[in-house]
Amino acid sequence: MFVQEEKIFAGKVLRLHVCASDGAEWLEEATEDTSVEKLKDRCLKHCAPGGLEDPKNVTHHKLIHAASERVLSDAKTLLEEHVQDEDVILLIRKRAPAPLPKMAEVSAEEQKKQEQKAPDRDAIFRATASLPSHNMDRAVVQTSARDFQTELRKILVSLIEVAQKLLALNPDAVELFRKANAMLDEDEDERMDEAALRQLTEMGFPETRAAKALRLNHMSVPQAMEWLIEHADDPTIDTPLPGPSSQGEAGAEAAPAAGTSEEEEEARDELTEIFKKIRRKREFRADARAVISLMEMGFDEKEVIDALRVSNNQQNAACEWLLGDRRPSPEELDKGIDPESPLFQAILDNPVVQLGLTNPKTLLAFEDMLENPLNSTQWMNDPETGPVMLQISRIFQTLNRT
């Protein structure tokens, strides 16, 4: 008896559950060595008899292995695709590719892109050819527009002088500034950066020493660490900083009673001393690391400190200042604005500013921003000093535009 060779060497017969996209289901038997393309042909003959007249019908469909969600390759066999007995196979029609755009549509799209494209240099020259030419030096334009930060420092210097004079006229001026001085101390005591303190204590420094170093160095961890190392052998390193209570008691003992001219003179002297204390607390302190880095470049220490003061402790800006024309100079930082200028007169005529100048906290804010410009945001958000700063900014911007 004659037996076909393919029957003798046929692989294992698989019973497959086939599901079509129209919901039809049936059982299809195929051997392991059956190709996926042949199985797809048989499935299409079952669900769409006569549909193979179009040769593209086979290529428009695909078989998907339901369990693994894989598209089966037409060139591989069921064994190579790891199809098992009783597996579910999905017969899906492929998504038709998007039609190519017509030439008219392509040209319209290109035309739209050209319309939205920014004009080039030649197009600008053609469009402005009929306009009269003006020769204007860009450097003059840049310097004519006043920089707010530069002008703000001059404004603060002048406003500090006005605030001191106004507050000195108050009969309770000494008491007001004694409280302001104590408030400044409390502010410094309460503003302890817990993360910075924890960082220093984890290095092995005692907590009291670390807190003292942070207060002396404006909560800067690197500077506080350097201070702790430099003063490790200092016998007074554990001496606590003077608190607001002791200053308040000393001020209370020295507080004169109003009456005689001698007492008034003493009050003025005490007020002057308080002003000096406030100014010393806000004095500029150069970043120690920046000083060392800039001095290693060959600059003198005084020059480096001046550069850091002008550039608000920004090392890169300080280096540019040292290598450039060194403007503004440190002396210019202490100069106020012209008291007869329209800008300063407009600021003094503002009712919100006038009221703020009688508040000692406003003077403290001005002093702080003068020496620590980075703290401007803090005072802008303060309910007492924020409205004053907002009015100064608005007046400056209005006059600068005109």
Tab-separated table of C-alpha atoms in Angstrom:
chain	number	residue	atom	x	y	z
A	1	MET	CA	0.000	0.000	0.000
A	2	PHE	CA	1.340	3.497	-0.913
A	3	VAL	CA	1.508	6.049	1.949
A	4	GLN	CA	2.446	9.694	1.373
A	5	GLU	CA	5.802	10.716	2.874
A	6	GLU	CA	4.302	13.732	4.583
A	7	LYS	CA	1.836	11.470	6.416
A	8	ILE	CA	4.645	9.279	7.763
A	9	PHE	CA	6.688	12.204	9.124
A	10	ALA	CA	3.736	14.417	10.138
A	11	GLY	CA	4.033	16.084	13.534
A	12	LYS	CA	1.652	16.052	16.459
A	13	VAL	CA	-1.919	17.040	15.622
A	14	LEU	CA	-3.106	20.151	17.493
A	15	ARG	CA	-6.739	20.971	18.180
A	16	LEU	CA	-7.037	24.768	18.040
A	17	HIS	CA	-10.006	26.970	18.973
A	18	VAL	CA	-10.293	29.670	16.303
A	19	CYS	CA	-12.327	32.857	16.848
A	20	ALA	CA	-13.086	35.301	14.031
A	21	SER	CA	-13.757	39.019	14.406
A	22	ASP	CA	-17.426	38.509	13.482
A	23	GLY	CA	-17.926	36.223	16.506
A	24	ALA	CA	-17.719	32.878	14.688
A	25	GLU	CA	-15.947	30.059	16.570
A	26	TRP	CA	-14.848	26.604	15.418
A	27	LEU	CA	-12.305	23.866	16.056
A	28	GLU	CA	-9.409	23.629	13.617
A	29	GLU	CA	-6.964	20.687	13.525
A	30	ALA	CA	-3.402	21.182	12.293
A	31	THR	CA	-0.052	19.493	12.781
A	32	GLU	CA	2.851	21.182	14.578
A	33	ASP	CA	4.802	21.578	11.332
A	34	THR	CA	1.931	23.464	9.636
A	35	SER	CA	2.928	26.985	8.695
A	36	VAL	CA	0.985	29.909	10.120
A	37	GLU	CA	0.198	31.142	6.624
A	38	LYS	CA	-1.357	27.763	5.663
A	39	LEU	CA	-3.429	27.729	8.863
A	40	LYS	CA	-4.607	31.260	8.094
A	41	ASP	CA	-5.699	30.137	4.599
A	42	ARG	CA	-7.748	27.284	6.070
A	43	CYS	CA	-9.347	29.599	8.607
A	44	LEU	CA	-10.322	32.092	5.928
A	45	LYS	CA	-11.834	29.311	3.779
A	46	HIS	CA	-13.892	28.224	6.788
A	47	CYS	CA	-15.290	31.626	7.758
A	48	ALA	CA	-15.421	33.223	4.295
A	49	PRO	CA	-15.797	30.601	1.565
A	50	GLY	CA	-14.910	32.002	-1.828
A	51	GLY	CA	-13.180	34.978	-0.252
A	52	LEU	CA	-9.763	33.860	-1.476
A	53	GLU	CA	-10.491	34.926	-5.009
A	54	ASP	CA	-8.762	38.165	-4.082
A	55	PRO	CA	-5.082	37.257	-3.457
A	56	LYS	CA	-4.762	40.223	-1.091
A	57	ASN	CA	-7.362	38.772	1.250
A	58	VAL	CA	-4.752	36.549	2.947
A	59	THR	CA	-2.319	39.401	3.459
A	60	HIS	CA	-5.075	41.562	4.951
A	61	HIS	CA	-5.554	39.178	7.901
A	62	LYS	CA	-3.406	37.996	10.789
A	63	LEU	CA	-3.495	35.284	13.433
A	64	ILE	CA	-3.006	36.207	17.095
A	65	HIS	CA	-2.139	33.810	19.903
A	66	ALA	CA	-4.730	34.790	22.528
A	67	ALA	CA	-2.827	33.642	25.635
A	68	SER	CA	0.382	35.525	24.844
A	69	GLU	CA	-1.236	38.293	22.719
A	70	ARG	CA	1.387	37.714	20.013
A	71	VAL	CA	0.926	38.147	16.306
A	72	LEU	CA	1.994	34.854	14.661
A	73	SER	CA	4.516	35.140	11.842
A	74	ASP	CA	3.322	33.748	8.500
A	75	ALA	CA	6.775	32.316	7.697
A	76	LYS	CA	7.016	30.204	10.869
A	77	THR	CA	5.382	26.916	11.848
A	78	LEU	CA	3.055	26.375	14.786
A	79	LEU	CA	5.856	24.551	16.604
A	80	GLU	CA	8.241	27.488	16.131
A	81	GLU	CA	5.562	29.841	17.446
A	82	HIS	CA	5.106	27.592	20.527
A	83	VAL	CA	1.419	26.961	19.819
A	84	GLN	CA	0.045	24.225	22.086
A	85	ASP	CA	-2.935	21.903	21.900
A	86	GLU	CA	-6.268	23.537	22.848
A	87	ASP	CA	-4.844	27.051	22.418
A	88	VAL	CA	-7.124	29.888	21.281
A	89	ILE	CA	-6.248	31.579	17.991
A	90	LEU	CA	-7.817	34.880	16.875
A	91	LEU	CA	-8.401	35.661	13.182
A	92	ILE	CA	-8.264	39.452	12.826
A	93	ARG	CA	-8.372	41.710	9.811
A	94	LYS	CA	-5.394	44.048	9.642
A	95	ARG	CA	-5.999	47.770	9.990
A	96	ALA	CA	-5.932	49.448	6.593
A	97	PRO	CA	-3.032	51.910	6.201
A	98	ALA	CA	-3.867	55.593	5.989
A	99	PRO	CA	-4.219	56.789	2.410
A	100	LEU	CA	-1.420	58.936	1.038
A	101	PRO	CA	-2.246	62.653	0.872
A	102	LYS	CA	-3.088	64.074	-2.502
A	103	MET	CA	-0.725	66.517	-4.128
A	104	ALA	CA	-3.175	69.360	-3.630
A	105	GLU	CA	-3.351	68.645	0.100
A	106	VAL	CA	0.461	68.479	0.343
A	107	SER	CA	0.890	71.831	-1.373
A	108	ALA	CA	-1.781	73.402	0.881
A	109	GLU	CA	0.014	72.119	3.983
A	110	GLU	CA	3.346	73.444	2.764
A	111	GLN	CA	1.748	76.786	2.008
A	112	LYS	CA	0.348	76.954	5.544
A	113	LYS	CA	3.791	76.233	7.012
A	114	GLN	CA	5.319	78.968	4.880
A	115	GLU	CA	2.706	81.451	6.100
A	116	GLN	CA	3.481	80.635	9.740
A	117	LYS	CA	7.252	80.802	9.238
A	118	ALA	CA	9.060	83.760	10.827
A	119	PRO	CA	10.425	86.335	8.360
A	120	ASP	CA	14.116	86.177	7.534
A	121	ARG	CA	16.567	89.085	7.476
A	122	ASP	CA	15.933	89.932	3.812
A	123	ALA	CA	12.178	89.932	4.308
A	124	ILE	CA	12.509	92.336	7.240
A	125	PHE	CA	14.702	94.689	5.196
A	126	ARG	CA	12.194	94.647	2.319
A	127	ALA	CA	9.267	95.370	4.656
A	128	THR	CA	11.050	98.253	6.406
A	129	ALA	CA	12.790	99.763	3.404
A	130	SER	CA	10.435	102.762	3.317
A	131	LEU	CA	10.871	103.620	7.007
A	132	PRO	CA	13.341	106.357	8.039
A	133	SER	CA	16.580	105.039	9.528
A	134	HIS	CA	17.642	105.889	13.079
A	135	ASN	CA	21.152	105.353	14.367
A	136	MET	CA	20.902	104.416	18.028
A	137	ASP	CA	23.654	103.088	20.225
A	138	ARG	CA	22.435	99.942	21.970
A	139	ALA	CA	24.772	100.566	24.916
A	140	VAL	CA	23.057	103.905	25.531
A	141	VAL	CA	19.659	102.222	25.480
A	142	GLN	CA	20.751	99.606	28.008
A	143	THR	CA	22.240	102.130	30.420
A	144	SER	CA	19.279	104.493	30.135
A	145	ALA	CA	16.913	101.837	31.483
A	146	ARG	CA	17.636	101.872	35.185
A	147	ASP	CA	18.172	98.572	36.908
A	148	PHE	CA	15.742	98.134	39.803
A	149	GLN	CA	18.194	96.302	42.084
A	150	THR	CA	20.848	98.994	41.663
A	151	GLU	CA	18.373	101.800	42.224
A	152	LEU	CA	16.708	99.953	45.103
A	153	ARG	CA	19.929	100.045	47.102
A	154	LYS	CA	20.178	103.820	46.661
A	155	ILE	CA	16.516	104.194	47.602
A	156	LEU	CA	16.994	102.098	50.751
A	157	VAL	CA	20.011	104.144	51.853
A	158	SER	CA	18.004	107.370	51.589
A	159	LEU	CA	14.870	105.892	53.163
A	160	ILE	CA	16.881	104.604	56.128
A	161	GLU	CA	18.044	108.147	56.835
A	162	VAL	CA	14.470	109.463	56.596
A	163	ALA	CA	13.116	106.656	58.817
A	164	GLN	CA	15.752	107.287	61.481
A	165	LYS	CA	14.874	110.987	61.581
A	166	LEU	CA	11.132	110.298	61.760
A	167	LEU	CA	11.474	107.673	64.475
A	168	ALA	CA	13.842	109.860	66.486
A	169	LEU	CA	11.082	112.495	66.715
A	170	ASN	CA	8.833	110.011	68.468
A	171	PRO	CA	8.886	110.590	72.256
A	172	ASP	CA	8.973	106.830	72.718
A	173	ALA	CA	11.793	106.378	70.165
A	174	VAL	CA	14.233	104.760	72.617
A	175	GLU	CA	11.643	102.270	73.805
A	176	LEU	CA	10.585	101.516	70.236
A	177	PHE	CA	14.110	100.770	69.117
A	178	ARG	CA	14.895	98.803	72.236
A	179	LYS	CA	11.966	96.567	71.337
A	180	ALA	CA	13.067	96.498	67.709
A	181	ASN	CA	16.555	95.475	68.761
A	182	ALA	CA	15.130	92.733	70.974
A	183	MET	CA	12.844	91.629	68.117
A	184	LEU	CA	15.889	91.376	65.899
A	185	ASP	CA	17.611	89.147	68.465
A	186	GLU	CA	14.509	86.976	68.834
A	187	ASP	CA	14.278	86.675	65.073
A	188	GLU	CA	17.870	85.471	64.892
A	189	ASP	CA	17.365	83.058	67.793
A	190	GLU	CA	14.178	81.554	66.381
A	191	ARG	CA	15.487	81.183	62.844
A	192	MET	CA	17.535	78.088	63.567
A	193	ASP	CA	17.937	75.853	60.543
A	194	GLU	CA	17.260	72.421	62.021
A	195	ALA	CA	18.640	70.601	58.972
A	196	ALA	CA	21.906	72.566	59.156
A	197	LEU	CA	22.139	71.952	62.908
A	198	ARG	CA	21.587	68.218	62.423
A	199	GLN	CA	24.224	68.160	59.683
A	200	LEU	CA	26.842	69.661	62.017
A	201	THR	CA	25.940	67.462	64.983
A	202	GLU	CA	26.219	64.369	62.791
A	203	MET	CA	29.786	65.472	62.045
A	204	GLY	CA	30.531	65.234	65.777
A	205	PHE	CA	30.216	68.880	66.853
A	206	PRO	CA	28.307	69.552	70.139
A	207	GLU	CA	24.840	70.933	69.579
A	208	THR	CA	25.406	74.175	71.542
A	209	ARG	CA	28.596	74.939	69.617
A	210	ALA	CA	26.964	74.100	66.291
A	211	ALA	CA	23.996	76.369	67.038
A	212	LYS	CA	26.316	79.221	68.021
A	213	ALA	CA	28.395	78.780	64.866
A	214	LEU	CA	25.294	78.781	62.656
A	215	ARG	CA	23.943	81.985	64.233
A	216	LEU	CA	27.304	83.704	63.780
A	217	ASN	CA	27.524	82.627	60.139
A	218	HIS	CA	23.971	83.277	58.915
A	219	MET	CA	23.029	79.562	58.945
A	220	SER	CA	25.768	78.698	56.427
A	221	VAL	CA	26.988	75.147	57.122
A	222	PRO	CA	30.403	75.504	55.399
A	223	GLN	CA	31.184	78.781	57.167
A	224	ALA	CA	29.930	77.446	60.503
A	225	MET	CA	32.112	74.352	60.130
A	226	GLU	CA	35.162	76.494	59.385
A	227	TRP	CA	34.390	78.680	62.415
A	228	LEU	CA	34.134	75.607	64.666
A	229	ILE	CA	37.479	74.287	63.439
A	230	GLU	CA	39.210	77.654	63.805
A	231	HIS	CA	37.850	78.236	67.344
A	232	ALA	CA	38.161	74.655	68.602
A	233	ASP	CA	40.803	75.700	71.162
A	234	ASP	CA	39.135	79.000	72.042
A	235	PRO	CA	38.292	78.986	75.797
A	236	THR	CA	35.168	81.111	75.137
A	237	ILE	CA	33.777	78.878	72.399
A	238	ASP	CA	31.050	77.560	74.716
A	239	THR	CA	30.098	81.002	76.009
A	240	PRO	CA	26.507	81.593	74.908
A	241	LEU	CA	25.656	84.544	72.717
A	242	PRO	CA	24.020	87.505	74.504
A	243	GLY	CA	20.267	87.103	74.533
A	244	PRO	CA	17.542	89.706	74.069
A	245	SER	CA	16.619	89.595	77.766
A	246	SER	CA	19.977	90.848	78.979
A	247	GLN	CA	19.960	93.633	76.414
A	248	GLY	CA	16.437	94.554	77.390
A	249	GLU	CA	17.375	94.742	81.073
A	250	ALA	CA	20.443	96.841	80.308
A	251	GLY	CA	18.335	99.139	78.198
A	252	ALA	CA	15.702	99.368	80.916
A	253	GLU	CA	18.281	100.445	83.458
A	254	ALA	CA	19.639	103.064	81.100
A	255	ALA	CA	16.203	104.303	79.987
A	256	PRO	CA	15.917	107.980	80.935
A	257	ALA	CA	12.764	109.692	82.048
A	258	ALA	CA	11.538	112.511	79.865
A	259	GLY	CA	11.867	115.948	81.339
A	260	THR	CA	15.189	117.713	81.373
A	261	SER	CA	17.394	118.551	78.383
A	262	GLU	CA	20.168	116.419	79.873
A	263	GLU	CA	17.884	113.414	79.897
A	264	GLU	CA	16.869	114.125	76.311
A	265	GLU	CA	20.547	114.225	75.328
A	266	GLU	CA	21.073	110.870	77.016
A	267	ALA	CA	18.076	109.485	75.150
A	268	ARG	CA	19.529	110.642	71.833
A	269	ASP	CA	22.880	109.073	72.698
A	270	GLU	CA	21.191	105.792	73.575
A	271	LEU	CA	19.204	105.935	70.338
A	272	THR	CA	22.446	106.392	68.407
A	273	GLU	CA	23.981	103.387	70.154
A	274	ILE	CA	20.952	101.268	69.284
A	275	PHE	CA	21.254	102.343	65.649
A	276	LYS	CA	24.883	101.255	65.695
A	277	LYS	CA	23.983	97.864	67.227
A	278	ILE	CA	21.359	97.261	64.573
A	279	ARG	CA	23.788	98.201	61.809
A	280	ARG	CA	26.509	95.913	63.237
A	281	LYS	CA	24.117	92.973	63.267
A	282	ARG	CA	23.367	93.553	59.584
A	283	GLU	CA	26.955	94.180	58.507
A	284	PHE	CA	28.237	92.331	55.466
A	285	ARG	CA	30.067	89.046	56.006
A	286	ALA	CA	31.982	87.674	53.057
A	287	ASP	CA	31.716	83.996	52.150
A	288	ALA	CA	34.914	82.448	53.527
A	289	ARG	CA	35.182	79.878	50.741
A	290	ALA	CA	34.737	82.528	48.050
A	291	VAL	CA	37.373	84.724	49.694
A	292	ILE	CA	39.906	81.873	49.701
A	293	SER	CA	39.128	80.895	46.098
A	294	LEU	CA	39.464	84.456	44.780
A	295	MET	CA	42.622	85.159	46.789
A	296	GLU	CA	44.190	82.032	45.292
A	297	MET	CA	43.754	83.727	41.900
A	298	GLY	CA	46.114	86.479	43.083
A	299	PHE	CA	43.665	89.165	44.220
A	300	ASP	CA	44.176	91.147	47.430
A	301	GLU	CA	41.907	90.299	50.385
A	302	LYS	CA	40.385	93.795	50.571
A	303	GLU	CA	39.644	93.733	46.837
A	304	VAL	CA	38.027	90.315	47.176
A	305	ILE	CA	35.799	91.428	50.071
A	306	ASP	CA	34.771	94.542	48.137
A	307	ALA	CA	33.949	92.409	45.095
A	308	LEU	CA	31.857	89.978	47.138
A	309	ARG	CA	30.011	92.846	48.791
A	310	VAL	CA	29.185	94.421	45.446
A	311	SER	CA	28.098	91.053	43.978
A	312	ASN	CA	26.115	89.870	47.037
A	313	ASN	CA	28.550	87.039	47.854
A	314	GLN	CA	28.275	85.554	44.344
A	315	GLN	CA	31.768	84.247	43.541
A	316	ASN	CA	31.433	84.245	39.724
A	317	ALA	CA	30.010	87.765	39.666
A	318	ALA	CA	32.741	88.921	42.054
A	319	CYS	CA	35.396	87.483	39.745
A	320	GLU	CA	33.877	89.336	36.776
A	321	TRP	CA	33.842	92.545	38.836
A	322	LEU	CA	37.525	92.117	39.703
A	323	LEU	CA	38.468	91.472	36.081
A	324	GLY	CA	36.223	94.220	34.687
A	325	ASP	CA	35.855	97.950	35.246
A	326	ARG	CA	34.842	97.406	38.915
A	327	ARG	CA	31.558	99.260	38.662
A	328	PRO	CA	29.748	100.018	40.856
A	329	SER	CA	32.433	100.790	43.393
A	330	PRO	CA	31.974	99.829	47.079
A	331	GLU	CA	31.715	103.531	47.933
A	332	GLU	CA	28.777	103.916	45.546
A	333	LEU	CA	26.855	101.266	47.488
A	334	ASP	CA	26.534	103.638	50.451
A	335	LYS	CA	25.332	106.584	48.372
A	336	GLY	CA	21.659	107.345	48.442
A	337	ILE	CA	19.388	108.596	45.693
A	338	ASP	CA	19.137	112.297	44.893
A	339	PRO	CA	16.579	113.649	47.404
A	340	GLU	CA	15.312	116.127	44.781
A	341	SER	CA	14.729	113.446	42.130
A	342	PRO	CA	11.126	112.821	40.978
A	343	LEU	CA	11.452	109.161	41.949
A	344	PHE	CA	12.376	109.837	45.566
A	345	GLN	CA	9.748	112.573	45.896
A	346	ALA	CA	7.067	110.232	44.524
A	347	ILE	CA	8.085	107.546	47.017
A	348	LEU	CA	7.957	109.969	49.975
A	349	ASP	CA	4.547	111.292	48.852
A	350	ASN	CA	3.025	107.807	48.924
A	351	PRO	CA	0.777	107.361	52.022
A	352	VAL	CA	1.664	103.672	52.455
A	353	VAL	CA	5.381	104.494	52.477
A	354	GLN	CA	4.852	107.412	54.856
A	355	LEU	CA	3.036	105.175	57.329
A	356	GLY	CA	5.625	102.409	56.966
A	357	LEU	CA	8.536	104.739	57.737
A	358	THR	CA	7.130	105.246	61.248
A	359	ASN	CA	7.363	101.506	61.943
A	360	PRO	CA	10.715	100.326	63.416
A	361	LYS	CA	10.287	97.001	61.644
A	362	THR	CA	10.426	98.778	58.277
A	363	LEU	CA	13.791	100.270	59.216
A	364	LEU	CA	15.049	96.827	60.189
A	365	ALA	CA	13.821	95.462	56.847
A	366	PHE	CA	15.638	98.216	54.945
A	367	GLU	CA	18.850	97.557	56.900
A	368	ASP	CA	18.587	93.816	56.249
A	369	MET	CA	17.943	94.181	52.515
A	370	LEU	CA	20.779	96.682	52.268
A	371	GLU	CA	23.345	94.159	53.487
A	372	ASN	CA	21.551	90.937	52.462
A	373	PRO	CA	19.664	91.548	49.187
A	374	LEU	CA	18.733	87.862	48.993
A	375	ASN	CA	16.393	88.428	51.969
A	376	SER	CA	14.202	90.783	49.925
A	377	THR	CA	11.660	88.030	49.256
A	378	GLN	CA	11.225	87.437	52.985
A	379	TRP	CA	10.376	91.108	53.617
A	380	MET	CA	8.157	91.314	50.523
A	381	ASN	CA	5.990	88.561	52.027
A	382	ASP	CA	5.873	90.200	55.473
A	383	PRO	CA	2.422	91.709	56.211
A	384	GLU	CA	3.952	94.900	57.687
A	385	THR	CA	6.823	95.599	55.299
A	386	GLY	CA	5.453	93.932	52.162
A	387	PRO	CA	2.997	96.737	51.213
A	388	VAL	CA	5.779	99.342	51.537
A	389	MET	CA	8.119	97.384	49.251
A	390	LEU	CA	5.295	96.824	46.771
A	391	GLN	CA	4.573	100.547	46.531
A	392	ILE	CA	8.270	101.367	46.037
A	393	SER	CA	8.480	98.808	43.232
A	394	ARG	CA	5.330	100.100	41.527
A	395	ILE	CA	6.455	103.732	41.678
A	396	PHE	CA	9.863	102.805	40.258
A	397	GLN	CA	8.383	100.779	37.394
A	398	THR	CA	5.882	103.556	36.549
A	399	LEU	CA	8.492	106.314	36.428
A	400	ASN	CA	11.004	104.078	34.644
A	401	ARG	CA	8.547	103.480	31.796
A	402	THR	CA	7.887	107.219	31.411
